[in-house]
Structures are given as C-alpha cells and as structure tokens.
Coordinates of C-alpha atoms in Angstrom, one line a residue:
X1405 CA -63.7 -4.7 118.2
X1406 CA -64.6 -0.9 118.2
X1407 CA -63.7 1.6 115.5
X1408 CA -61.1 3.2 117.9
X1409 CA -59.4 -0.1 118.3
X1410 CA -59.4 -0.8 114.6
X1411 CA -57.8 2.6 113.8
X1412 CA -55.1 1.9 116.4
X1413 CA -54.3 -1.6 115.0
X1414 CA -54.0 -0.4 111.5
X1415 CA -51.7 2.6 112.3
X1416 CA -49.5 0.2 114.3
X1417 CA -49.4 -2.2 111.4
X1418 CA -48.3 0.7 109.2
X1419 CA -45.2 1.1 111.3
X1420 CA -46.1 4.1 113.6
X1421 CA -43.8 3.4 116.6
X1422 CA -44.5 6.3 119.0
X1423 CA -47.7 8.2 120.0
X1424 CA -47.3 11.7 121.5
X1425 CA -50.4 12.5 123.5
X1426 CA -52.4 14.4 126.0
X1427 CA -55.2 12.0 126.9
X1428 CA -58.8 13.1 127.2
X1429 CA -62.1 11.3 126.9
X1430 CA -62.3 11.7 123.1
X1431 CA -58.9 10.0 122.4
X1432 CA -58.7 7.6 125.4
X1433 CA -59.7 4.4 123.6
X1434 CA -57.7 5.0 120.3
X1435 CA -54.6 5.9 122.4
X1436 CA -54.9 2.7 124.4
X1437 CA -55.4 0.7 121.2
X1438 CA -52.1 2.0 119.9
X1439 CA -50.3 1.2 123.2
X1440 CA -51.9 -2.3 123.2
X1441 CA -50.2 -2.9 119.8
X1442 CA -46.7 -2.0 121.3
X1443 CA -46.6 1.6 120.2
X1444 CA -44.5 3.7 122.6
X1445 CA -46.6 6.2 124.6
X1446 CA -45.2 9.6 125.4
X1447 CA -47.4 11.9 127.6
X1448 CA -46.9 15.6 127.1
X1449 CA -48.3 18.3 129.4
X1450 CA -49.8 20.3 126.6
X1451 CA -51.1 19.3 123.2
X1452 CA -48.9 21.9 121.5
X1453 CA -45.9 20.2 123.1
X1454 CA -47.2 16.7 121.9
X1455 CA -47.4 17.9 118.3
X1456 CA -44.0 19.5 118.3
X1457 CA -42.4 16.5 120.0
X1458 CA -43.8 14.3 117.3
X1459 CA -42.6 16.7 114.6
X1460 CA -39.1 16.7 115.9
X1461 CA -39.1 12.9 116.5
X1462 CA -40.0 12.2 112.8
X1463 CA -37.4 14.7 111.5
X1464 CA -34.6 13.2 113.5
X1465 CA -35.5 9.5 113.5
X1466 CA -37.0 9.2 110.1
X1467 CA -39.6 7.0 111.7
X1468 CA -43.4 7.7 111.7
X1469 CA -45.2 9.0 114.8
X1470 CA -48.7 9.7 115.7
X1471 CA -50.2 12.6 117.7
X1472 CA -53.3 11.9 119.7
X1473 CA -55.5 14.7 121.1
X1474 CA -59.0 15.3 122.6
X1475 CA -61.7 16.8 120.5
X1476 CA -62.2 20.6 120.3
X1477 CA -59.7 22.3 122.7
X1478 CA -57.3 19.4 122.5
X1479 CA -56.9 20.1 118.8
X1480 CA -56.9 23.9 119.1
X1481 CA -54.1 23.6 121.7
X1482 CA -52.1 21.6 119.2
X1483 CA -52.6 23.9 116.2
X1484 CA -49.3 25.8 116.4
X1485 CA -47.4 22.6 116.4
X1486 CA -49.5 21.3 113.5
X1487 CA -48.8 24.4 111.5
X1488 CA -45.1 24.0 112.0
X1489 CA -45.2 20.4 110.9
X1490 CA -47.4 21.1 107.9
X1491 CA -45.2 24.0 106.7
X1492 CA -42.2 21.7 107.1
X1493 CA -43.9 18.9 105.3
X1494 CA -43.4 16.5 108.2
X1495 CA -45.2 13.2 107.6
X1496 CA -47.5 13.0 110.6
X1497 CA -50.9 11.5 111.5
X1498 CA -52.9 13.4 114.0
X1499 CA -55.8 11.6 115.7
X1500 CA -58.5 13.8 117.2
X1501 CA -61.7 13.0 118.7
X1502 CA -64.6 14.9 117.1
X1503 CA -67.8 16.2 118.6
X1504 CA -70.2 16.4 115.6
X1505 CA -73.2 17.7 117.5
X1506 CA -73.3 21.5 117.1
X1507 CA -74.7 21.8 120.6
X1508 CA -71.6 20.3 122.2
X1509 CA -69.2 22.6 124.0
X1510 CA -66.4 20.8 122.1
X1511 CA -67.9 21.3 118.6
X1512 CA -65.8 23.2 116.1
X1513 CA -65.2 22.9 112.4
X1514 CA -62.1 20.7 112.8
X1515 CA -61.7 20.2 109.0
X1516 CA -61.5 24.0 108.5
X1517 CA -59.1 24.4 111.4
X1518 CA -56.7 21.8 109.9
X1519 CA -56.9 23.2 106.4
X1520 CA -56.2 26.7 107.7
X1521 CA -52.8 25.7 108.8
X1522 CA -51.9 23.5 105.9
X1523 CA -52.8 20.1 107.3
X1524 CA -54.9 17.6 105.3
X1525 CA -58.3 16.8 107.0
X1526 CA -59.8 13.3 106.8
X1527 CA -62.5 11.6 108.7
X1528 CA -63.5 8.1 109.7
X1529 CA -67.0 8.4 108.4
X1530 CA -68.4 4.9 109.2
X1531 CA -67.3 1.7 111.0
X1532 CA -67.0 -0.2 107.7
X1533 CA -64.6 2.4 106.3
X1534 CA -62.5 2.8 109.5
X1535 CA -59.5 0.5 108.7
X1536 CA -59.2 1.6 105.1
X1537 CA -59.4 5.3 106.1
X1538 CA -56.7 4.9 108.7
X1539 CA -54.4 3.2 106.1
X1540 CA -55.1 6.0 103.6
X1541 CA -54.3 8.6 106.2
X1542 CA -51.0 7.0 106.9
X1543 CA -50.2 6.6 103.2
X1544 CA -51.0 10.2 102.5
X1545 CA -48.8 11.4 105.4
X1546 CA -45.8 9.1 104.7
X1547 CA -45.8 8.9 100.9
X1548 CA -46.9 12.5 100.2
X1549 CA -45.0 14.2 103.1
X1550 CA -48.2 15.6 104.6
X1551 CA -49.5 16.4 108.1
X1552 CA -52.9 14.6 108.2
X1553 CA -55.7 15.2 110.7
X1554 CA -57.8 12.1 111.0
X1555 CA -61.0 13.1 112.7
X1556 CA -62.7 10.4 114.9
X1557 CA -66.3 11.2 115.5
X1558 CA -67.2 10.1 119.0
X1559 CA -70.3 8.1 118.0
X1560 CA -68.4 6.3 115.2
X1561 CA -65.4 5.6 117.5
X1562 CA -67.5 3.5 119.9
X1563 CA -69.3 1.5 117.2
X1564 CA -68.4 -2.1 116.4
X1565 CA -65.9 -2.5 113.4
X1566 CA -65.4 -5.3 111.0
X1567 CA -62.2 -7.4 111.4
X1568 CA -59.1 -5.5 110.3
X1569 CA -56.8 -8.4 109.4
X1570 CA -56.7 -7.9 105.7
X1571 CA -56.1 -4.1 106.0
X1572 CA -53.3 -4.8 108.5
X1573 CA -51.7 -7.2 106.1
X1574 CA -52.0 -4.6 103.3
X1575 CA -50.4 -2.0 105.6
X1576 CA -47.4 -4.3 106.4
X1577 CA -47.0 -5.0 102.7
X1578 CA -47.1 -1.3 101.7
X1579 CA -44.8 -0.2 104.5
X1580 CA -42.4 -3.0 105.3
X1581 CA -40.3 -1.6 108.1
X1582 CA -41.5 1.8 106.9
X1583 CA -40.0 1.7 103.4
X1584 CA -37.5 4.4 102.3
X1585 CA -39.3 7.1 100.3
X1586 CA -36.2 7.8 98.3
X1587 CA -35.2 6.5 94.9
X1588 CA -37.2 8.6 92.4
X1589 CA -35.3 8.8 89.2
X1590 CA -35.1 12.0 87.1
X1591 CA -35.8 12.2 83.4
X1592 CA -32.9 11.8 81.0
X1593 CA -33.3 15.3 79.6
X1594 CA -33.2 16.9 83.0
X1595 CA -30.1 14.9 84.0
X1596 CA -28.2 15.8 80.8
X1597 CA -29.0 19.5 81.3
X1598 CA -27.8 19.3 84.9
X1599 CA -24.5 17.7 83.9
X1600 CA -24.0 20.3 81.2
X1601 CA -24.6 23.2 83.6
X1602 CA -22.2 21.6 86.1
X1603 CA -19.4 21.2 83.6
X1604 CA -19.9 24.7 82.3
X1605 CA -19.7 26.3 85.8
X1606 CA -16.6 28.0 87.1
X1607 CA -17.8 28.7 90.6
X1608 CA -20.5 26.1 91.5
X1609 CA -22.0 25.9 95.0
X1610 CA -24.3 23.1 96.3
X1611 CA -26.9 24.1 98.9
X1612 CA -28.4 21.1 100.6
X1613 CA -31.6 21.1 102.6
X1614 CA -33.7 18.7 104.7
X1615 CA -34.5 16.6 101.6
X1616 CA -30.7 15.9 101.1
X1617 CA -29.8 14.7 104.6
X1618 CA -29.5 11.1 103.4
X1619 CA -27.2 12.0 100.5
X1620 CA -23.9 13.3 101.9
X1621 CA -21.8 10.6 100.1
X1622 CA -23.4 11.2 96.7
X1623 CA -23.3 15.0 96.9
X1624 CA -19.7 15.0 98.0
X1625 CA -18.7 12.8 95.2
X1626 CA -20.4 15.0 92.6
X1627 CA -19.0 18.1 94.3
X1628 CA -15.5 16.7 94.1
X1629 CA -15.9 15.9 90.4
X1630 CA -17.2 19.4 89.6
X1631 CA -15.2 21.5 92.0
X1632 CA -18.3 22.7 93.9
X1633 CA -18.3 24.1 97.4
X1634 CA -21.0 22.8 99.8
X1635 CA -23.4 24.6 102.1
X1636 CA -26.7 23.8 103.8
X1637 CA -29.9 25.4 104.8
X1638 CA -30.4 25.8 108.6
X1639 CA -32.4 22.6 108.9
X1640 CA -29.6 20.5 107.4
X1641 CA -26.7 22.1 109.4
X1642 CA -23.9 19.6 109.9
X1643 CA -24.5 17.6 106.7
X1644 CA -21.0 18.3 105.3
X1645 CA -19.2 18.6 108.7
X1646 CA -15.5 17.7 108.4
X1647 CA -15.2 18.5 104.7
X1648 CA -12.5 21.1 103.9
X1649 CA -15.0 22.6 101.4
X1650 CA -17.9 23.0 103.9
X1651 CA -19.3 26.5 104.1
X1652 CA -21.8 25.5 106.9
X1653 CA -25.1 27.3 106.7
X1654 CA -26.3 29.5 103.9
X1655 CA -28.5 32.5 104.6
X1656 CA -29.0 34.6 107.7
X1657 CA -26.6 32.4 109.8
X1658 CA -23.9 32.4 107.1
X1659 CA -20.4 33.5 108.0
X1660 CA -19.0 36.5 106.1
X1661 CA -16.9 34.1 104.1
X1662 CA -19.8 31.8 103.2
X1663 CA -22.0 34.8 102.2
X1664 CA -19.1 36.1 99.9
X1665 CA -18.6 32.8 98.2
X1666 CA -22.2 31.8 97.8
X1667 CA -23.1 35.3 96.4
X1668 CA -20.1 34.9 94.0
X1669 CA -21.3 31.6 92.6
X1670 CA -22.1 31.3 88.9
X1671 CA -24.2 28.1 89.5
X1672 CA -26.2 27.3 92.6
X1673 CA -27.6 23.8 92.8
X1674 CA -30.3 23.5 95.5
X1675 CA -30.7 19.9 96.7
X1676 CA -33.9 19.1 98.6
X1677 CA -34.0 22.7 99.7
X1678 CA -36.6 25.4 99.2
X1679 CA -34.1 28.3 98.8
X1680 CA -36.5 30.5 100.8
X1681 CA -35.8 34.0 102.0
X1682 CA -33.9 32.8 105.1
X1683 CA -31.5 30.6 103.0
X1684 CA -30.9 33.2 100.4
X1685 CA -31.0 36.3 102.7
X1686 CA -34.0 37.6 100.8
X1687 CA -32.3 36.7 97.5
X1688 CA -29.1 38.7 98.1
X1689 CA -27.0 35.5 98.1
X1690 CA -28.1 34.6 94.6
X1691 CA -25.8 36.7 92.4
X1692 CA -27.2 38.6 89.4
X1693 CA -25.6 36.3 86.9
X1694 CA -26.0 33.0 88.8
X1695 CA -27.8 30.1 87.3
X1696 CA -30.1 28.3 89.8
X1697 CA -31.0 24.6 89.6
X1698 CA -33.5 23.0 92.0
X1699 CA -33.5 19.2 92.7
X1700 CA -36.6 18.0 94.6
X1701 CA -39.0 15.1 94.9
X1702 CA -41.8 17.5 94.5
X1703 CA -42.1 19.2 91.1
X1704 CA -44.2 22.0 92.5
X1705 CA -41.4 23.1 94.9
X1706 CA -39.3 24.3 91.9
X1707 CA -39.1 28.1 91.8
X1708 CA -41.4 28.7 94.7
X1709 CA -39.0 31.3 96.2
X1710 CA -36.2 31.9 93.6
X1711 CA -36.6 31.7 89.8
X1712 CA -34.8 28.5 88.6
X1713 CA -33.2 27.8 85.2
X1714 CA -33.7 24.0 85.6
X1715 CA -35.9 21.9 87.8
X1716 CA -34.9 18.3 88.3
X1717 CA -37.6 16.0 89.8
X1718 CA -36.2 13.1 91.7
X1719 CA -34.6 11.8 94.9
X1720 CA -31.4 13.8 95.8
X1721 CA -29.2 10.8 96.3
X1722 CA -30.4 9.2 93.1
X1723 CA -29.9 12.4 91.0
X1724 CA -26.5 13.1 92.5
X1725 CA -25.3 9.6 91.9
X1726 CA -26.5 9.6 88.3
X1727 CA -25.0 13.0 87.6
X1728 CA -21.6 11.9 89.1
X1729 CA -21.6 8.8 86.9
X1730 CA -22.3 10.9 83.8
X1731 CA -19.6 13.5 84.7
X1732 CA -17.0 10.7 85.4
X1733 CA -17.9 9.1 82.1
X1734 CA -17.5 12.3 80.2
X1735 CA -14.1 12.9 81.8
X1736 CA -12.9 9.5 80.5
X1737 CA -14.0 10.3 76.9
X1738 CA -10.8 12.2 75.9
X1739 CA -8.8 9.0 76.3
X1740 CA -11.5 7.2 74.3
X1741 CA -11.3 9.8 71.6
X1742 CA -7.5 9.4 71.4
X1743 CA -8.1 5.7 70.8
X1744 CA -10.6 6.4 68.0
X1745 CA -13.7 6.7 70.1
X1746 CA -16.4 9.4 70.3
X1747 CA -15.6 13.2 70.7
X1748 CA -15.3 14.4 74.3
X1749 CA -18.0 17.1 73.9
X1750 CA -18.0 19.6 76.8
X1751 CA -16.1 17.5 79.4
X1752 CA -13.3 19.4 81.2
X1753 CA -11.0 16.8 82.6
X1754 CA -9.3 17.9 85.9
X1755 CA -11.9 20.6 86.5
X1756 CA -11.6 22.1 90.0
X1757 CA -14.4 24.7 89.8
X1758 CA -14.4 27.0 92.9
X1759 CA -11.8 25.0 94.7
X1760 CA -8.1 26.0 95.2
X1761 CA -5.5 25.6 97.8
X1762 CA -5.8 29.3 98.7
X1763 CA -9.6 29.0 99.2
X1764 CA -9.1 25.9 101.3
X1765 CA -6.8 27.9 103.6
X1766 CA -9.5 30.7 103.9
X1767 CA -12.2 28.2 104.7
X1768 CA -10.0 26.6 107.4
X1769 CA -9.3 30.0 108.9
X1770 CA -12.6 31.9 108.5
X1771 CA -15.2 29.2 107.9
X1772 CA -16.8 29.1 111.3
X1773 CA -18.4 31.9 113.3
X1774 CA -15.9 31.2 116.2
X1775 CA -13.2 32.5 113.8
X1776 CA -14.9 35.9 113.4
X1777 CA -13.5 38.4 116.0
X1778 CA -15.9 40.3 118.3
X1779 CA -15.7 42.7 121.2
X1780 CA -16.8 40.9 124.4
X1781 CA -19.6 42.9 126.0
X1782 CA -19.8 40.9 129.2
X1783 CA -20.2 42.9 132.4
X1784 CA -22.7 44.6 134.7
X1785 CA -24.2 41.3 135.8
X1786 CA -24.6 39.9 132.3
X1787 CA -22.5 37.7 130.0
X1788 CA -22.1 38.3 126.3
X1789 CA -24.3 35.7 124.5
X1790 CA -21.4 34.9 122.1
X1791 CA -19.0 34.3 125.0
X1792 CA -21.7 32.3 126.8
X1793 CA -22.3 30.1 123.7
X1794 CA -18.6 29.5 122.9
X1795 CA -18.0 28.5 126.5
X1796 CA -20.8 26.0 126.3
X1797 CA -19.6 24.7 123.0
X1798 CA -16.2 24.0 124.5
X1799 CA -17.7 22.1 127.4
X1800 CA -20.5 20.0 125.9
X1801 CA -19.6 16.6 124.4
X1802 CA -19.3 16.5 120.6
X1803 CA -22.0 13.8 120.4
X1804 CA -24.9 16.2 120.9
X1805 CA -28.2 17.1 119.3
X1806 CA -29.1 20.8 119.6
X1807 CA -32.7 22.0 119.3
X1808 CA -33.4 25.7 118.8
X1809 CA -36.4 27.8 119.8
X1810 CA -37.2 31.1 118.0
X1811 CA -36.3 34.6 119.1
X1812 CA -33.6 37.2 119.1
X1813 CA -31.2 34.8 120.8
X1814 CA -31.5 31.9 118.3
X1815 CA -28.6 32.9 116.1
X1816 CA -26.0 32.4 118.8
X1817 CA -26.5 28.6 119.4
X1818 CA -27.2 28.1 115.7
X1819 CA -24.0 29.8 114.6
X1820 CA -21.6 29.2 117.5
X1821 CA -22.5 25.7 118.7
X1822 CA -21.1 22.9 116.5
X1823 CA -22.8 19.7 115.7
X1824 CA -21.2 16.4 114.6
X1825 CA -23.4 15.8 111.5
X1826 CA -26.8 16.4 110.0
X1827 CA -28.4 14.4 112.8
X1828 CA -27.1 16.9 115.4
X1829 CA -29.4 19.8 114.8
X1830 CA -33.2 20.1 115.0
X1831 CA -34.7 23.4 113.9
X1832 CA -38.5 23.7 114.0
X1833 CA -38.7 27.2 112.5
X1834 CA -40.9 27.0 109.4
X1835 CA -43.6 28.9 111.3
X1836 CA -41.2 31.0 113.4
X1837 CA -43.2 30.4 116.6
X1838 CA -41.6 31.1 120.0
X1839 CA -42.1 28.4 122.6
X1840 CA -41.5 25.2 120.6
X1841 CA -37.9 24.7 121.5
X1842 CA -38.2 22.5 124.7
X1843 CA -40.8 20.2 123.1
X1844 CA -38.6 20.0 120.0
X1845 CA -35.6 18.9 122.2
X1846 CA -37.8 16.2 123.9
X1847 CA -38.8 14.7 120.5
X1848 CA -35.2 14.8 119.2
X1849 CA -33.9 13.2 122.5
X1850 CA -36.3 10.3 122.1
X1851 CA -35.2 9.9 118.5
X1852 CA -31.5 9.9 119.4
X1853 CA -31.0 8.5 122.9
X1854 CA -27.3 8.0 122.1
X1855 CA -26.6 11.8 122.1
X1856 CA -26.7 14.5 124.7
X1857 CA -29.9 16.5 124.0
X1858 CA -29.4 20.3 124.3
X1859 CA -32.4 22.7 124.2
X1860 CA -31.5 26.4 123.4
X1861 CA -34.3 28.8 124.4
X1862 CA -34.9 32.4 125.1
X1863 CA -36.5 33.5 128.3
X1864 CA -39.8 34.1 126.6
X1865 CA -39.9 30.7 124.9
X1866 CA -38.7 28.9 128.1
X1867 CA -41.6 30.3 130.1
X1868 CA -44.1 29.6 127.3
X1869 CA -43.0 25.9 127.2
X1870 CA -42.3 25.5 130.9
X1871 CA -45.0 22.9 131.3
X1872 CA -42.8 20.4 129.5
X1873 CA -39.9 20.7 132.1
X1874 CA -41.8 18.1 134.1
X1875 CA -41.9 15.9 131.0
X1876 CA -38.1 16.0 130.7
X1877 CA -37.8 14.9 134.3
X1878 CA -40.5 12.2 134.1
X1879 CA -38.9 10.7 131.0
X1880 CA -35.5 10.7 132.6
X1881 CA -33.8 12.6 129.8
X1882 CA -30.3 13.7 130.6
X1883 CA -31.0 17.0 128.9
X1884 CA -29.2 20.4 129.1
X1885 CA -31.6 23.3 128.7
X1886 CA -29.9 26.5 128.0
X1887 CA -31.8 29.7 128.5
X1888 CA -30.6 33.0 127.0
X1889 CA -32.3 35.5 129.4
X1890 CA -32.3 39.2 128.4
X1891 CA -35.5 39.9 130.4
X1892 CA -37.4 40.9 127.3
X1893 CA -38.8 39.8 124.0
X1894 CA -35.5 40.8 122.5
X1895 CA -36.6 40.8 118.9
X1896 CA -39.2 43.4 119.5
X1897 CA -36.9 45.5 121.7
X1898 CA -34.3 45.7 119.0
X1899 CA -36.8 46.1 116.2
X1900 CA -38.8 49.0 117.8
X1901 CA -36.4 50.5 120.3
X1902 CA -34.1 52.3 117.9
X1903 CA -37.2 54.2 116.6
X1904 CA -38.0 55.6 120.0
X1905 CA -41.1 53.4 120.7
X1906 CA -41.9 52.7 124.4
X1907 CA -40.8 49.1 125.3
X1908 CA -42.7 48.5 128.6
X1909 CA -44.9 45.9 126.8
X1910 CA -41.9 43.8 125.8
X1911 CA -39.7 44.0 128.9
X1912 CA -40.0 42.1 132.1
X1913 CA -38.6 42.1 135.7
X1914 CA -36.0 39.4 136.5
X1915 CA -37.2 35.9 136.8
X1916 CA -35.3 33.1 138.7
X1917 CA -35.5 30.5 136.0
X1918 CA -33.0 28.3 137.8
X1919 CA -35.4 28.1 140.8
X1920 CA -38.3 27.3 138.4
X1921 CA -36.3 24.4 137.0
X1922 CA -35.3 23.1 140.4
X1923 CA -38.9 23.1 141.3
X1924 CA -39.5 20.6 138.5
X1925 CA -36.6 18.4 139.5
X1926 CA -33.7 19.9 137.5
X1927 CA -30.2 20.7 138.6
X1928 CA -29.6 24.4 137.7
X1929 CA -26.7 26.8 137.2
X1930 CA -27.0 30.6 136.8
X1931 CA -24.4 32.1 134.6
X1932 CA -23.5 35.8 134.6
X1933 CA -19.8 35.5 133.9
X1934 CA -17.5 32.9 132.2
X1935 CA -16.4 31.4 135.5
X1936 CA -20.0 30.4 136.3
X1937 CA -19.8 27.8 133.6
X1938 CA -17.7 25.7 136.0
X1939 CA -21.1 24.5 137.3
X1940 CA -21.9 23.0 133.9
X1941 CA -18.5 21.2 133.9
X1942 CA -19.3 19.7 137.3
X1943 CA -22.7 18.4 136.1
X1944 CA -21.1 16.9 133.0
X1945 CA -18.5 15.1 135.2
X1946 CA -21.2 13.8 137.5
X1947 CA -23.8 11.1 137.2
X1948 CA -26.2 13.3 135.2
X1949 CA -29.0 11.7 137.1
X1950 CA -31.1 14.9 136.7
X1951 CA -31.4 17.2 133.7
X1952 CA -29.6 20.6 133.9
X1953 CA -30.9 24.1 133.2
X1954 CA -28.3 26.7 132.5
X1955 CA -29.8 30.1 133.1
X1956 CA -27.7 32.6 131.2
X1957 CA -28.2 36.2 132.2
X1958 CA -27.1 37.6 128.9
X1959 CA -26.3 41.2 127.8
X1960 CA -28.9 42.7 125.5
X1961 CA -27.4 46.0 124.4
X1962 CA -27.8 45.3 120.8
X1963 CA -29.8 42.9 118.6
X1964 CA -28.2 40.0 116.8
X1965 CA -27.0 41.3 113.5
X1966 CA -28.8 38.6 111.6
X1967 CA -32.1 39.9 113.0
X1968 CA -31.9 42.8 110.6
X1969 CA -32.2 40.3 107.8
X1970 CA -35.1 38.6 109.5
X1971 CA -37.1 41.8 109.8
X1972 CA -36.9 42.4 106.1
X1973 CA -39.6 39.7 105.9
X1974 CA -42.0 41.5 108.3

C-alpha cells in the first residue's frame, strides 16, 4: 500500500463522505484511494470551484468533506475558496500534491500560501507517519473548526506505507458517524451572570449566528421566558422563521423595523455569532447603553468586534437550555417563598421583556422587506431588481436553498427572497469575493437534494464562475440560476460614479447570458419586465430535466441602499 492510498483510507475512516476535486498528476492516486473507500467524487471545472463547493457542502450538511488539488497551480487556483473557508472557520481538509524540488515548475512555498489565508498547513513527512498525520489533520479540522492544508510530497506519496488498520480503527472510534461537536458546558459563574442580566433586561434581543443553527428550540424557549426578540446574522437567516418575534437578519440587510428594535435593545445576547461590522452596521445597531453578551465555543471569539460585558464559553444549545432551566426555577421561587422556602431574589415572574401585542402587530406588518414600500423603476428595457426578486419569490417553491454571490445585487435576493428555515440559505461571504456563488449553490445542492437549489449571481460573478455551469448540467442538478445583470461591476459604479470618476473600466457591453447558459445545456429565460417571468413558471411546471438560467436585465440607476453601509468598511 502506498502513502497516497493510506491517507485516503484514513480520511474515509474518519467519516469524510465527499471529495471535491480537479484531478491532476499530483492528486490522482490519493483521490482514487478516497473513491475506492466509497467517498463520493465530485469533479469541478476549476479548483476554486471545488474548494467553494466543499465549503458550502460542509456548512449545509454538517458532514465533513475533502478538497483534492494538484500541486502548485492546483493549490493557487483554490486559494480564494480556501480563504473563504478559513475565515468562516469551516472544517475542511485540503489535500494537495507538493513538489519539493525547487527546480520544479510546480514548486512554491505551499505552507506559506496556506498560512497567508488563514488555513493550517500540515505535511505527510514520511511513510511511517502518513496515517497518523492524516488522522491529526482531520481531528484539527473537525474538532477545532479549521481549514487544514495537508501537503503530500510527490516522492512520499509513492512510497510504501505500513498497514493502516489500527489508525483506521482509532479514526472510527474518535469520529463515530462524525460525532456532534456540541455539548460544551459553561462555567457556573458565567451562567449565573447571564441569567442575572437576562432577568434585569427590559428590551432584550437575541442575535444568533452560524454557531446557533442547531439550537432554535433552546433559544426560543429562553427568549420566551425572558421576553427577548430574535434575529440572526446573515449566515443564519431563516433560523427563527415562523416565529411572531422573528426580526429576520440583523445588520446591513435589516428591515427598518429590525434596525430600530435592535438599536433600542438594552441587552444584546450574541449566540454563536461574531457580531462583526456587517451584523452590527459598523456598531450602529449596538445602542450606547446596551449590554452585550457573547456565547461561543471559542473563548477567543469574545469581543473581537464589539466590546462585551460577559463572555460565556460553551455550546449555544447547552448554554441556552441551562439558562432557561435556571430562569424557570427562579420564576417558581415566589411560590416556594410563600410556603416558607428561600427568597425569590431577582426573579420577575411573568416578565415579557420587549414583547407586547402592539409590537407583535408591527412585526407582522413591517417585519419583512416585502412590506416596505418602494417606487418601481422598471422600464427602458430593464426590470427593477426588487420587482424581479419579489416575482421570483412568489414563483419558486417554498422548499428551496438559496446561495448568494457577492456584489451590488446581493441584497435583493438576501432581503426579498424568503427561506423556510436555517437550512435554506448559504452565504459564503466572509471574504467578500465575487464569483463564488455558483459553486456555493452546487455544494449546497449536493448537501440538500430534497430542496430546489437557487443560485443568485451578478453578471460579473456569473461570468467569473461560468466554468461550473457545465458541472451543474453534468451532475443533473435541477438548479435555478438567477443573474442580476446591470452590465457593470455595480458596486464600483455606485461607489465612484457620484464623485464624477470615469466608469469605462467597470461597465461592459450587453452579454447574452441566456445563450451562454443554453450552450452549456441549460434552459434559459431573459427577463426585462414582470410578464417575462411566465417563462420561469412554465419551467417549474415542466419536467425540470434541465437546469434553468434566469437572465434578469435589471435597472441600475442607483446603488442598493445597504451598499452605503458596506463601503464604510473600505
């Protein structure tokens, strides 16, 4: 058995179930070893696509995946996807062949490249260490929420390796069915202080992030006991969908009502969420007198973006459950006191916090962007992106998973398309790279084959990622690819145009993206007015035997209002 085969066997034993890949000579054997062990193989057309597909797959499925790339240029092609995964703390093992001879055309400092984008570099240094190193790479990725580059030197890959049976058994013991990483318990002092702050608050708001997506039931129970309103970061959109107290997304995508209520909170509890500049609108949604609490598995995450009064280290569901039990117990103490028990302390039986019948009516009437009036600017051969998005939202089935690329357009699908729950939205935006959206949608679609995958792209991102249109067709994905085409890099147009700068470098002649899609095997519809959406309705009614590209020729007279907030970070 070779080292390449040993690495593949161990990673399969750890529970990696899918490998996203562009195969070259340097990763041919290790990829085949994974496939030999029953790991699903997904061929991308570009290594950047492979990395982003894997990132999205892990986010949505909760299952581990592997990226496999060629040495040198295969890795450099994947770097943007790796940066996104690393910044998002997506647990991912990246296998890369490595040319160690400086005379090789393929030779680069792969360790330095990985470290530069926040990934953790490792190396299979010898045949004897191969199996144990592969196990440690997986453990570091999965248990520490890291993106790990495992370098496979070409000469070492081909060498004979010792039997891997014992290491494979250890892998299965450590990761039985890929064990849940939740369950970390907070300290008693932290929990007591959290409960005290919750009971003292008059206007509490919970903001839940990616680390809370498994904890809806626990968070809603605690919010109900303390009268808190609930909101999410963009990556956790949909977590509280259906709740009358759901404010949807906090930050740049927040509705006017959500922004008003979050900014008016006297206590903001951040659950598995970084509270970064996007989620807080550069801090403006944290009121001057607000107390901030951060609950996270990682102690180092506390206060990274906003000063916090209290950091609670632990799993979100575990912390919320324990806090709810304590609050409920305190609420029972007045009855115990009347019967001769202990004093009730700071418990406030019947507390409602921020909640009231009047506020419930406001949330029902104003709590979604669709409820906010606007002046339709459709005309002159273009459709208003808001009208376009609302029309699609009405047509597409509720059981959907929406993946968003980056760019001026991105707020429209993020704010105006609904999702059924926290598993309905995939947002690879930690690095803010344009061009990741289509690959994101492919990874999400493979993770949730029970839902209609929807990719929302700008024209710039669609053309950057166009190589993966063939991948959508080849995999038989019944995907809807929506392109918001303003014939420009719209963010730059609206950032620099008002100041009188020339825009020739960021505007483009019309491109027939529907024809491009048909050339790859898609069905396609071009939309310039609302009635053109009838073509989407017909596709939805039909066999859906081909994916659909919806080419929206959107108006671009003004930038999205939320873009003004984004540019504060530039």
